[in-house]
Amino acid sequence: FNHFTIHLNLKSTSLLINPYIPSNMSIIEIKQTEKFDEIVEKAKADKKLIIAKFGAKWCKPCKEVAPHYKEFAGKYQDMIFLDVDFDTDDNEELADEWNVKKLPMFIVIKEGKEQERLQNSCKDKLLSLISKQFKEAAKSAFSMDEDF
């Protein structure tokens, strides 16, 4: 008789609830560098992956990709999705710190460090980036032991 035992590491994943944001939202708007830094540190401690979108209200490609980013944030709730408005308060300094030169820019942050980036407004390329990160995060969260 073959059967599989699946072990779930609850410390590294919460598939239904994201404690970083209110339940009626899927994206955290960043208006201050301190908030961004706070979330990065908390995510690092909790072993959560961040997808940070740097954009601006005047940026046409940013507006075009925004509904898709929101859709993906709702679908991949185990990751933290940030929306950094380039024109808000000191976010321009934050963009400089993360070497953002063009908008929109999507940066994958793991353990406080950049893992990958995408400067594009194409829905399919954004989905590819996010799903790749989700698959990698899921691999480390789940392990399967075969019992015979």
mmCIF file of N, CA and C in Angstrom:
data_model
loop_
_atom_site.group_PDB
_atom_site.id
_atom_site.type_symbol
_atom_site.label_atom_id
_atom_site.label_comp_id
_atom_site.label_asym_id
_atom_site.label_seq_id
_atom_site.Cartn_x
_atom_site.Cartn_y
_atom_site.Cartn_z
ATOM 1 N N PHE A 1 0.840 -1.188 0.000
ATOM 2 C CA PHE A 1 0.000 0.000 0.000
ATOM 3 C C PHE A 1 0.877 1.240 0.000
ATOM 4 N N ASN A 2 0.734 2.055 -1.034
ATOM 5 C CA ASN A 2 1.495 3.311 -1.126
ATOM 6 C C ASN A 2 0.652 4.467 -0.643
ATOM 7 N N HIS A 3 1.270 5.338 0.105
ATOM 8 C CA HIS A 3 0.616 6.597 0.441
ATOM 9 C C HIS A 3 1.679 7.666 0.658
ATOM 10 N N PHE A 4 1.250 8.892 0.523
ATOM 11 C CA PHE A 4 2.161 10.020 0.675
ATOM 12 C C PHE A 4 1.763 10.825 1.893
ATOM 13 N N THR A 5 2.754 11.300 2.595
ATOM 14 C CA THR A 5 2.531 12.197 3.711
ATOM 15 C C THR A 5 3.038 13.566 3.298
ATOM 16 N N ILE A 6 2.194 14.549 3.416
ATOM 17 C CA ILE A 6 2.578 15.903 3.050
ATOM 18 C C ILE A 6 2.781 16.703 4.330
ATOM 19 N N HIS A 7 3.936 17.325 4.443
ATOM 20 C CA HIS A 7 4.246 18.155 5.600
ATOM 21 C C HIS A 7 4.162 19.618 5.180
ATOM 22 N N LEU A 8 3.447 20.408 5.940
ATOM 23 C CA LEU A 8 3.298 21.825 5.667
ATOM 24 C C LEU A 8 4.012 22.611 6.749
ATOM 25 N N ASN A 9 4.920 23.451 6.343
ATOM 26 C CA ASN A 9 5.627 24.305 7.285
ATOM 27 C C ASN A 9 4.808 25.577 7.457
ATOM 28 N N LEU A 10 4.023 25.653 8.522
ATOM 29 C CA LEU A 10 3.124 26.779 8.729
ATOM 30 C C LEU A 10 3.854 28.076 9.038
ATOM 31 N N LYS A 11 5.087 28.011 9.459
ATOM 32 C CA LYS A 11 5.830 29.237 9.718
ATOM 33 C C LYS A 11 6.189 29.959 8.425
ATOM 34 N N SER A 12 6.333 29.241 7.349
ATOM 35 C CA SER A 12 6.770 29.886 6.118
ATOM 36 C C SER A 12 5.645 30.138 5.117
ATOM 37 N N THR A 13 4.448 29.682 5.412
ATOM 38 C CA THR A 13 3.371 29.923 4.464
ATOM 39 C C THR A 13 2.028 30.053 5.159
ATOM 40 N N SER A 14 1.203 30.921 4.633
ATOM 41 C CA SER A 14 -0.181 31.042 5.075
ATOM 42 C C SER A 14 -0.978 31.284 3.807
ATOM 43 N N LEU A 15 -1.579 30.261 3.295
ATOM 44 C CA LEU A 15 -2.158 30.311 1.964
ATOM 45 C C LEU A 15 -3.423 31.155 1.863
ATOM 46 N N LEU A 16 -4.111 31.388 2.975
ATOM 47 C CA LEU A 16 -5.362 32.114 2.889
ATOM 48 C C LEU A 16 -5.314 33.510 3.499
ATOM 49 N N ILE A 17 -4.481 33.741 4.485
ATOM 50 C CA ILE A 17 -4.492 35.008 5.191
ATOM 51 C C ILE A 17 -3.148 35.700 5.072
ATOM 52 N N ASN A 18 -3.160 36.944 4.661
ATOM 53 C CA ASN A 18 -1.946 37.742 4.600
ATOM 54 C C ASN A 18 -2.021 38.780 5.712
ATOM 55 N N PRO A 19 -1.236 38.618 6.794
ATOM 56 C CA PRO A 19 -1.341 39.513 7.945
ATOM 57 C C PRO A 19 -0.803 40.917 7.694
ATOM 58 N N TYR A 20 -0.205 41.164 6.561
ATOM 59 C CA TYR A 20 0.396 42.459 6.271
ATOM 60 C C TYR A 20 -0.636 43.496 5.831
ATOM 61 N N ILE A 21 -1.780 43.026 5.371
ATOM 62 C CA ILE A 21 -2.763 43.959 4.821
ATOM 63 C C ILE A 21 -4.164 43.629 5.318
ATOM 64 N N PRO A 22 -5.057 44.629 5.334
ATOM 65 C CA PRO A 22 -6.453 44.357 5.703
ATOM 66 C C PRO A 22 -7.068 43.359 4.732
ATOM 67 N N SER A 23 -8.044 42.605 5.206
ATOM 68 C CA SER A 23 -8.618 41.525 4.405
ATOM 69 C C SER A 23 -9.313 42.004 3.136
ATOM 70 N N ASN A 24 -9.698 43.279 3.064
ATOM 71 C CA ASN A 24 -10.397 43.763 1.870
ATOM 72 C C ASN A 24 -9.435 44.334 0.828
ATOM 73 N N MET A 25 -8.127 44.241 1.082
ATOM 74 C CA MET A 25 -7.128 44.761 0.148
ATOM 75 C C MET A 25 -6.145 43.667 -0.212
ATOM 76 N N SER A 26 -5.494 43.818 -1.360
ATOM 77 C CA SER A 26 -4.489 42.832 -1.730
ATOM 78 C C SER A 26 -3.127 43.462 -1.999
ATOM 79 N N ILE A 27 -3.085 44.795 -2.064
ATOM 80 C CA ILE A 27 -1.834 45.502 -2.339
ATOM 81 C C ILE A 27 -1.637 46.585 -1.280
ATOM 82 N N ILE A 28 -0.428 46.666 -0.759
ATOM 83 C CA ILE A 28 -0.114 47.703 0.227
ATOM 84 C C ILE A 28 0.458 48.909 -0.505
ATOM 85 N N GLU A 29 -0.164 50.061 -0.324
ATOM 86 C CA GLU A 29 0.353 51.286 -0.918
ATOM 87 C C GLU A 29 1.440 51.850 -0.018
ATOM 88 N N ILE A 30 2.563 52.160 -0.618
ATOM 89 C CA ILE A 30 3.694 52.695 0.127
ATOM 90 C C ILE A 30 3.786 54.195 -0.124
ATOM 91 N N LYS A 31 3.649 54.952 0.963
ATOM 92 C CA LYS A 31 3.722 56.403 0.866
ATOM 93 C C LYS A 31 4.959 56.954 1.578
ATOM 94 N N GLN A 32 5.634 56.104 2.365
ATOM 95 C CA GLN A 32 6.824 56.538 3.105
ATOM 96 C C GLN A 32 7.876 55.439 3.082
ATOM 97 N N THR A 33 9.126 55.862 3.008
ATOM 98 C CA THR A 33 10.254 54.926 3.014
ATOM 99 C C THR A 33 10.239 54.065 4.267
ATOM 100 N N GLU A 34 9.895 54.659 5.405
ATOM 101 C CA GLU A 34 9.898 53.922 6.675
ATOM 102 C C GLU A 34 8.938 52.733 6.616
ATOM 103 N N LYS A 35 7.776 52.929 6.010
ATOM 104 C CA LYS A 35 6.784 51.841 5.887
ATOM 105 C C LYS A 35 7.349 50.726 5.007
ATOM 106 N N PHE A 36 7.978 51.095 3.917
ATOM 107 C CA PHE A 36 8.595 50.121 3.017
ATOM 108 C C PHE A 36 9.639 49.307 3.780
ATOM 109 N N ASP A 37 10.542 50.012 4.476
ATOM 110 C CA ASP A 37 11.603 49.340 5.229
ATOM 111 C C ASP A 37 11.042 48.424 6.308
ATOM 112 N N GLU A 38 9.981 48.877 6.965
ATOM 113 C CA GLU A 38 9.331 48.083 8.019
ATOM 114 C C GLU A 38 8.768 46.780 7.446
ATOM 115 N N ILE A 39 8.112 46.875 6.306
ATOM 116 C CA ILE A 39 7.519 45.691 5.668
ATOM 117 C C ILE A 39 8.613 44.739 5.183
ATOM 118 N N VAL A 40 9.684 45.279 4.624
ATOM 119 C CA VAL A 40 10.795 44.439 4.156
ATOM 120 C C VAL A 40 11.393 43.672 5.336
ATOM 121 N N GLU A 41 11.583 44.344 6.463
ATOM 122 C CA GLU A 41 12.147 43.685 7.648
ATOM 123 C C GLU A 41 11.216 42.614 8.198
ATOM 124 N N LYS A 42 9.909 42.923 8.262
ATOM 125 C CA LYS A 42 8.932 41.943 8.762
ATOM 126 C C LYS A 42 8.865 40.743 7.827
ATOM 127 N N ALA A 43 8.869 40.996 6.526
ATOM 128 C CA ALA A 43 8.832 39.909 5.543
ATOM 129 C C ALA A 43 10.083 39.042 5.653
ATOM 130 N N LYS A 44 11.216 39.667 5.885
ATOM 131 C CA LYS A 44 12.471 38.938 6.047
ATOM 132 C C LYS A 44 12.377 38.003 7.252
ATOM 133 N N ALA A 45 11.868 38.513 8.368
ATOM 134 C CA ALA A 45 11.727 37.708 9.583
ATOM 135 C C ALA A 45 10.723 36.565 9.389
ATOM 136 N N ASP A 46 9.669 36.838 8.616
ATOM 137 C CA ASP A 46 8.609 35.844 8.398
ATOM 138 C C ASP A 46 8.870 34.962 7.176
ATOM 139 N N LYS A 47 10.001 35.173 6.504
ATOM 140 C CA LYS A 47 10.359 34.426 5.295
ATOM 141 C C LYS A 47 9.289 34.552 4.200
ATOM 142 N N LYS A 48 8.821 35.777 4.011
ATOM 143 C CA LYS A 48 7.831 36.084 2.973
ATOM 144 C C LYS A 48 8.522 36.754 1.791
ATOM 145 N N LEU A 49 7.973 36.556 0.634
ATOM 146 C CA LEU A 49 8.485 37.138 -0.594
ATOM 147 C C LEU A 49 7.694 38.409 -0.906
ATOM 148 N N ILE A 50 8.385 39.435 -1.373
ATOM 149 C CA ILE A 50 7.741 40.709 -1.728
ATOM 150 C C ILE A 50 7.860 40.931 -3.232
ATOM 151 N N ILE A 51 6.761 41.392 -3.818
ATOM 152 C CA ILE A 51 6.775 41.904 -5.185
ATOM 153 C C ILE A 51 6.465 43.393 -5.048
ATOM 154 N N ALA A 52 7.452 44.237 -5.324
ATOM 155 C CA ALA A 52 7.277 45.682 -5.191
ATOM 156 C C ALA A 52 7.159 46.313 -6.570
ATOM 157 N N LYS A 53 6.069 47.042 -6.773
ATOM 158 C CA LYS A 53 5.861 47.754 -8.042
ATOM 159 C C LYS A 53 6.174 49.225 -7.815
ATOM 160 N N PHE A 54 7.120 49.736 -8.574
ATOM 161 C CA PHE A 54 7.414 51.165 -8.548
ATOM 162 C C PHE A 54 6.735 51.770 -9.765
ATOM 163 N N GLY A 55 5.870 52.754 -9.524
ATOM 164 C CA GLY A 55 5.138 53.386 -10.610
ATOM 165 C C GLY A 55 4.791 54.817 -10.256
ATOM 166 N N ALA A 56 3.977 55.457 -11.097
ATOM 167 C CA ALA A 56 3.533 56.830 -10.870
ATOM 168 C C ALA A 56 2.162 57.014 -11.513
ATOM 169 N N LYS A 57 1.405 57.942 -10.967
ATOM 170 C CA LYS A 57 0.054 58.202 -11.481
ATOM 171 C C LYS A 57 0.075 58.714 -12.925
ATOM 172 N N TRP A 58 1.119 59.437 -13.315
ATOM 173 C CA TRP A 58 1.218 60.000 -14.651
ATOM 174 C C TRP A 58 1.740 59.003 -15.686
ATOM 175 N N CYS A 59 2.181 57.834 -15.237
ATOM 176 C CA CYS A 59 2.821 56.838 -16.107
ATOM 177 C C CYS A 59 1.757 55.966 -16.789
ATOM 178 N N LYS A 60 1.611 56.115 -18.106
ATOM 179 C CA LYS A 60 0.602 55.355 -18.849
ATOM 180 C C LYS A 60 0.811 53.840 -18.759
ATOM 181 N N PRO A 61 2.033 53.313 -18.965
ATOM 182 C CA PRO A 61 2.232 51.857 -18.827
ATOM 183 C C PRO A 61 1.912 51.360 -17.405
ATOM 184 N N CYS A 62 2.163 52.204 -16.399
ATOM 185 C CA CYS A 62 1.839 51.832 -15.006
ATOM 186 C C CYS A 62 0.332 51.651 -14.853
ATOM 187 N N LYS A 63 -0.422 52.565 -15.454
ATOM 188 C CA LYS A 63 -1.889 52.486 -15.394
ATOM 189 C C LYS A 63 -2.399 51.248 -16.132
ATOM 190 N N GLU A 64 -1.748 50.910 -17.251
ATOM 191 C CA GLU A 64 -2.169 49.758 -18.051
ATOM 192 C C GLU A 64 -1.963 48.439 -17.305
ATOM 193 N N VAL A 65 -0.878 48.327 -16.546
ATOM 194 C CA VAL A 65 -0.563 47.070 -15.874
ATOM 195 C C VAL A 65 -1.239 46.982 -14.495
ATOM 196 N N ALA A 66 -1.700 48.097 -13.963
ATOM 197 C CA ALA A 66 -2.267 48.127 -12.601
ATOM 198 C C ALA A 66 -3.387 47.103 -12.359
ATOM 199 N N PRO A 67 -4.373 46.955 -13.254
ATOM 200 C CA PRO A 67 -5.427 45.959 -12.988
ATOM 201 C C PRO A 67 -4.891 44.523 -12.952
ATOM 202 N N HIS A 68 -3.884 44.241 -13.759
ATOM 203 C CA HIS A 68 -3.291 42.897 -13.780
ATOM 204 C C HIS A 68 -2.505 42.646 -12.496
ATOM 205 N N TYR A 69 -1.784 43.657 -12.041
ATOM 206 C CA TYR A 69 -1.025 43.544 -10.792
ATOM 207 C C TYR A 69 -1.983 43.272 -9.632
ATOM 208 N N LYS A 70 -3.105 43.979 -9.633
ATOM 209 C CA LYS A 70 -4.125 43.777 -8.588
ATOM 210 C C LYS A 70 -4.703 42.363 -8.669
ATOM 211 N N GLU A 71 -4.978 41.906 -9.877
ATOM 212 C CA GLU A 71 -5.506 40.545 -10.083
ATOM 213 C C GLU A 71 -4.527 39.492 -9.544
ATOM 214 N N PHE A 72 -3.257 39.644 -9.873
ATOM 215 C CA PHE A 72 -2.247 38.675 -9.432
ATOM 216 C C PHE A 72 -2.050 38.735 -7.917
ATOM 217 N N ALA A 73 -2.150 39.922 -7.348
ATOM 218 C CA ALA A 73 -2.019 40.068 -5.894
ATOM 219 C C ALA A 73 -3.149 39.320 -5.186
ATOM 220 N N GLY A 74 -4.332 39.339 -5.775
ATOM 221 C CA GLY A 74 -5.459 38.599 -5.204
ATOM 222 C C GLY A 74 -5.288 37.099 -5.354
ATOM 223 N N LYS A 75 -4.643 36.676 -6.424
ATOM 224 C CA LYS A 75 -4.446 35.251 -6.701
ATOM 225 C C LYS A 75 -3.305 34.648 -5.882
ATOM 226 N N TYR A 76 -2.212 35.383 -5.749
ATOM 227 C CA TYR A 76 -1.021 34.882 -5.047
ATOM 228 C C TYR A 76 -0.912 35.548 -3.676
ATOM 229 N N GLN A 77 -1.832 35.197 -2.791
ATOM 230 C CA GLN A 77 -1.949 35.887 -1.509
ATOM 231 C C GLN A 77 -0.862 35.522 -0.505
ATOM 232 N N ASP A 78 -0.028 34.563 -0.811
ATOM 233 C CA ASP A 78 1.039 34.207 0.119
ATOM 234 C C ASP A 78 2.250 35.128 -0.028
ATOM 235 N N MET A 79 2.233 35.946 -1.061
ATOM 236 C CA MET A 79 3.311 36.918 -1.258
ATOM 237 C C MET A 79 2.793 38.299 -0.883
ATOM 238 N N ILE A 80 3.715 39.205 -0.619
ATOM 239 C CA ILE A 80 3.350 40.570 -0.256
ATOM 240 C C ILE A 80 3.528 41.447 -1.489
ATOM 241 N N PHE A 81 2.476 42.151 -1.858
ATOM 242 C CA PHE A 81 2.496 43.022 -3.025
ATOM 243 C C PHE A 81 2.485 44.472 -2.559
ATOM 244 N N LEU A 82 3.500 45.226 -2.996
ATOM 245 C CA LEU A 82 3.621 46.630 -2.633
ATOM 246 C C LEU A 82 3.463 47.497 -3.870
ATOM 247 N N ASP A 83 2.860 48.664 -3.674
ATOM 248 C CA ASP A 83 2.716 49.649 -4.738
ATOM 249 C C ASP A 83 3.397 50.924 -4.267
ATOM 250 N N VAL A 84 4.557 51.211 -4.835
ATOM 251 C CA VAL A 84 5.340 52.374 -4.440
ATOM 252 C C VAL A 84 5.119 53.471 -5.473
ATOM 253 N N ASP A 85 4.430 54.554 -5.054
ATOM 254 C CA ASP A 85 4.182 55.692 -5.940
ATOM 255 C C ASP A 85 5.421 56.578 -5.952
ATOM 256 N N PHE A 86 6.043 56.660 -7.102
ATOM 257 C CA PHE A 86 7.291 57.402 -7.289
ATOM 258 C C PHE A 86 7.173 58.858 -6.829
ATOM 259 N N ASP A 87 5.994 59.451 -6.987
ATOM 260 C CA ASP A 87 5.805 60.876 -6.698
ATOM 261 C C ASP A 87 5.391 61.184 -5.267
ATOM 262 N N THR A 88 5.223 60.179 -4.424
ATOM 263 C CA THR A 88 4.744 60.408 -3.071
ATOM 264 C C THR A 88 5.896 60.601 -2.098
ATOM 265 N N ASP A 89 5.815 61.681 -1.325
ATOM 266 C CA ASP A 89 6.764 61.983 -0.249
ATOM 267 C C ASP A 89 8.207 61.659 -0.624
ATOM 268 N N ASP A 90 8.829 60.773 0.148
ATOM 269 C CA ASP A 90 10.246 60.464 -0.078
ATOM 270 C C ASP A 90 10.453 59.181 -0.889
ATOM 271 N N ASN A 91 9.439 58.775 -1.637
ATOM 272 C CA ASN A 91 9.558 57.545 -2.426
ATOM 273 C C ASN A 91 10.542 57.687 -3.585
ATOM 274 N N GLU A 92 10.832 58.925 -3.979
ATOM 275 C CA GLU A 92 11.833 59.126 -5.031
ATOM 276 C C GLU A 92 13.206 58.658 -4.530
ATOM 277 N N GLU A 93 13.482 58.933 -3.263
ATOM 278 C CA GLU A 93 14.731 58.452 -2.654
ATOM 279 C C GLU A 93 14.737 56.930 -2.581
ATOM 280 N N LEU A 94 13.580 56.357 -2.264
ATOM 281 C CA LEU A 94 13.446 54.901 -2.200
ATOM 282 C C LEU A 94 13.716 54.291 -3.580
ATOM 283 N N ALA A 95 13.188 54.931 -4.611
ATOM 284 C CA ALA A 95 13.427 54.465 -5.981
ATOM 285 C C ALA A 95 14.912 54.530 -6.319
ATOM 286 N N ASP A 96 15.575 55.590 -5.874
ATOM 287 C CA ASP A 96 17.024 55.697 -6.106
ATOM 288 C C ASP A 96 17.766 54.591 -5.361
ATOM 289 N N GLU A 97 17.351 54.343 -4.120
ATOM 290 C CA GLU A 97 17.990 53.310 -3.300
ATOM 291 C C GLU A 97 17.905 51.940 -3.966
ATOM 292 N N TRP A 98 16.777 51.659 -4.634
ATOM 293 C CA TRP A 98 16.566 50.364 -5.301
ATOM 294 C C TRP A 98 16.915 50.440 -6.788
ATOM 295 N N ASN A 99 17.581 51.535 -7.213
ATOM 296 C CA ASN A 99 18.071 51.690 -8.574
ATOM 297 C C ASN A 99 16.961 51.583 -9.632
ATOM 298 N N VAL A 100 15.838 52.237 -9.353
ATOM 299 C CA VAL A 100 14.712 52.254 -10.290
ATOM 300 C C VAL A 100 14.902 53.454 -11.218
ATOM 301 N N LYS A 101 15.117 53.173 -12.483
ATOM 302 C CA LYS A 101 15.364 54.225 -13.476
ATOM 303 C C LYS A 101 14.188 54.414 -14.429
ATOM 304 N N LYS A 102 13.409 53.341 -14.650
ATOM 305 C CA LYS A 102 12.261 53.403 -15.555
ATOM 306 C C LYS A 102 11.043 52.821 -14.850
ATOM 307 N N LEU A 103 9.855 53.272 -15.287
ATOM 308 C CA LEU A 103 8.596 52.813 -14.693
ATOM 309 C C LEU A 103 7.731 52.145 -15.754
ATOM 310 N N PRO A 104 6.903 51.181 -15.398
ATOM 311 C CA PRO A 104 6.866 50.539 -14.087
ATOM 312 C C PRO A 104 8.034 49.570 -13.907
ATOM 313 N N MET A 105 8.433 49.417 -12.665
ATOM 314 C CA MET A 105 9.506 48.483 -12.313
ATOM 315 C C MET A 105 8.981 47.555 -11.230
ATOM 316 N N PHE A 106 9.115 46.276 -11.454
ATOM 317 C CA PHE A 106 8.716 45.267 -10.473
ATOM 318 C C PHE A 106 9.980 44.634 -9.912
ATOM 319 N N ILE A 107 10.106 44.662 -8.585
ATOM 320 C CA ILE A 107 11.287 44.096 -7.948
ATOM 321 C C ILE A 107 10.858 42.998 -6.979
ATOM 322 N N VAL A 108 11.466 41.829 -7.132
ATOM 323 C CA VAL A 108 11.226 40.708 -6.227
ATOM 324 C C VAL A 108 12.236 40.832 -5.087
ATOM 325 N N ILE A 109 11.719 40.868 -3.859
ATOM 326 C CA ILE A 109 12.591 41.019 -2.689
ATOM 327 C C ILE A 109 12.428 39.799 -1.791
ATOM 328 N N LYS A 110 13.542 39.155 -1.526
ATOM 329 C CA LYS A 110 13.556 37.975 -0.655
ATOM 330 C C LYS A 110 14.669 38.178 0.366
ATOM 331 N N GLU A 111 14.324 37.982 1.626
ATOM 332 C CA GLU A 111 15.287 38.147 2.724
ATOM 333 C C GLU A 111 15.959 39.511 2.663
ATOM 334 N N GLY A 112 15.176 40.535 2.296
ATOM 335 C CA GLY A 112 15.665 41.906 2.288
ATOM 336 C C GLY A 112 16.498 42.297 1.089
ATOM 337 N N LYS A 113 16.679 41.372 0.140
ATOM 338 C CA LYS A 113 17.539 41.641 -1.017
ATOM 339 C C LYS A 113 16.786 41.407 -2.324
ATOM 340 N N GLU A 114 17.200 42.151 -3.330
ATOM 341 C CA GLU A 114 16.607 41.971 -4.654
ATOM 342 C C GLU A 114 16.992 40.615 -5.222
ATOM 343 N N GLN A 115 15.986 39.893 -5.727
ATOM 344 C CA GLN A 115 16.211 38.596 -6.360
ATOM 345 C C GLN A 115 16.106 38.689 -7.873
ATOM 346 N N GLU A 116 15.204 39.548 -8.308
ATOM 347 C CA GLU A 116 14.932 39.661 -9.739
ATOM 348 C C GLU A 116 14.169 40.953 -9.961
ATOM 349 N N ARG A 117 14.196 41.455 -11.196
ATOM 350 C CA ARG A 117 13.416 42.650 -11.517
ATOM 351 C C ARG A 117 12.871 42.555 -12.937
ATOM 352 N N LEU A 118 11.796 43.297 -13.166
ATOM 353 C CA LEU A 118 11.169 43.338 -14.483
ATOM 354 C C LEU A 118 10.746 44.771 -14.740
ATOM 355 N N GLN A 119 11.228 45.357 -15.830
ATOM 356 C CA GLN A 119 10.800 46.689 -16.229
ATOM 357 C C GLN A 119 9.959 46.495 -17.473
ATOM 358 N N ASN A 120 8.637 46.362 -17.252
ATOM 359 C CA ASN A 120 7.746 46.042 -18.352
ATOM 360 C C ASN A 120 6.303 46.201 -17.890
ATOM 361 N N SER A 121 5.397 46.445 -18.816
ATOM 362 C CA SER A 121 3.986 46.527 -18.461
ATOM 363 C C SER A 121 3.180 45.404 -19.113
ATOM 364 N N CYS A 122 3.862 44.393 -19.624
ATOM 365 C CA CYS A 122 3.207 43.259 -20.273
ATOM 366 C C CYS A 122 2.629 42.312 -19.223
ATOM 367 N N LYS A 123 1.338 42.060 -19.321
ATOM 368 C CA LYS A 123 0.646 41.181 -18.366
ATOM 369 C C LYS A 123 1.308 39.803 -18.296
ATOM 370 N N ASP A 124 1.611 39.207 -19.442
ATOM 371 C CA ASP A 124 2.167 37.853 -19.468
ATOM 372 C C ASP A 124 3.555 37.782 -18.832
ATOM 373 N N LYS A 125 4.379 38.803 -19.068
ATOM 374 C CA LYS A 125 5.720 38.816 -18.464
ATOM 375 C C LYS A 125 5.627 38.997 -16.953
ATOM 376 N N LEU A 126 4.692 39.820 -16.515
ATOM 377 C CA LEU A 126 4.490 40.016 -15.075
ATOM 378 C C LEU A 126 3.989 38.724 -14.433
ATOM 379 N N LEU A 127 3.025 38.068 -15.077
ATOM 380 C CA LEU A 127 2.519 36.795 -14.563
ATOM 381 C C LEU A 127 3.635 35.760 -14.487
ATOM 382 N N SER A 128 4.476 35.715 -15.496
ATOM 383 C CA SER A 128 5.598 34.771 -15.517
ATOM 384 C C SER A 128 6.536 35.023 -14.331
ATOM 385 N N LEU A 129 6.859 36.284 -14.090
ATOM 386 C CA LEU A 129 7.732 36.641 -12.962
ATOM 387 C C LEU A 129 7.112 36.201 -11.631
ATOM 388 N N ILE A 130 5.845 36.536 -11.445
ATOM 389 C CA ILE A 130 5.169 36.243 -10.170
ATOM 390 C C ILE A 130 4.978 34.746 -9.973
ATOM 391 N N SER A 131 4.529 34.034 -11.006
ATOM 392 C CA SER A 131 4.285 32.594 -10.845
ATOM 393 C C SER A 131 5.591 31.841 -10.610
ATOM 394 N N LYS A 132 6.665 32.285 -11.235
ATOM 395 C CA LYS A 132 7.978 31.672 -10.995
ATOM 396 C C LYS A 132 8.374 31.820 -9.527
ATOM 397 N N GLN A 133 8.189 33.004 -8.988
ATOM 398 C CA GLN A 133 8.528 33.251 -7.583
ATOM 399 C C GLN A 133 7.630 32.438 -6.654
ATOM 400 N N PHE A 134 6.350 32.327 -7.011
ATOM 401 C CA PHE A 134 5.415 31.561 -6.190
ATOM 402 C C PHE A 134 5.806 30.085 -6.163
ATOM 403 N N LYS A 135 6.166 29.546 -7.326
ATOM 404 C CA LYS A 135 6.571 28.130 -7.395
ATOM 405 C C LYS A 135 7.812 27.869 -6.550
ATOM 406 N N GLU A 136 8.775 28.788 -6.613
ATOM 407 C CA GLU A 136 9.989 28.621 -5.817
ATOM 408 C C GLU A 136 9.694 28.713 -4.324
ATOM 409 N N ALA A 137 8.800 29.631 -3.941
ATOM 410 C CA ALA A 137 8.421 29.766 -2.527
ATOM 411 C C ALA A 137 7.662 28.524 -2.059
ATOM 412 N N ALA A 138 6.811 27.982 -2.924
ATOM 413 C CA ALA A 138 6.033 26.789 -2.558
ATOM 414 C C ALA A 138 6.942 25.579 -2.366
ATOM 415 N N LYS A 139 7.981 25.471 -3.189
ATOM 416 C CA LYS A 139 8.925 24.347 -3.045
ATOM 417 C C LYS A 139 9.555 24.332 -1.666
ATOM 418 N N SER A 140 9.912 25.511 -1.161
ATOM 419 C CA SER A 140 10.562 25.563 0.151
ATOM 420 C C SER A 140 9.556 25.432 1.294
ATOM 421 N N ALA A 141 8.277 25.669 1.028
ATOM 422 C CA ALA A 141 7.265 25.595 2.082
ATOM 423 C C ALA A 141 6.715 24.177 2.265
ATOM 424 N N PHE A 142 6.715 23.385 1.199
ATOM 425 C CA PHE A 142 6.147 22.047 1.256
ATOM 426 C C PHE A 142 7.229 21.000 1.059
ATOM 427 N N SER A 143 7.091 19.886 1.778
ATOM 428 C CA SER A 143 7.965 18.750 1.509
ATOM 429 C C SER A 143 7.110 17.488 1.516
ATOM 430 N N MET A 144 7.500 16.557 0.707
ATOM 431 C CA MET A 144 6.729 15.310 0.640
ATOM 432 C C MET A 144 7.636 14.160 1.031
ATOM 433 N N ASP A 145 7.140 13.324 1.930
ATOM 434 C CA ASP A 145 7.851 12.111 2.321
ATOM 435 C C ASP A 145 7.030 10.919 1.851
ATOM 436 N N GLU A 146 7.693 10.004 1.207
ATOM 437 C CA GLU A 146 7.013 8.815 0.702
ATOM 438 C C GLU A 146 7.113 7.706 1.749
ATOM 439 N N ASP A 147 5.947 7.153 2.122
ATOM 440 C CA ASP A 147 5.904 6.024 3.054
ATOM 441 C C ASP A 147 5.404 4.796 2.293
ATOM 442 N N PHE A 148 6.007 3.663 2.560
ATOM 443 C CA PHE A 148 5.561 2.418 1.918
ATOM 444 C C PHE A 148 5.145 1.433 2.958
#
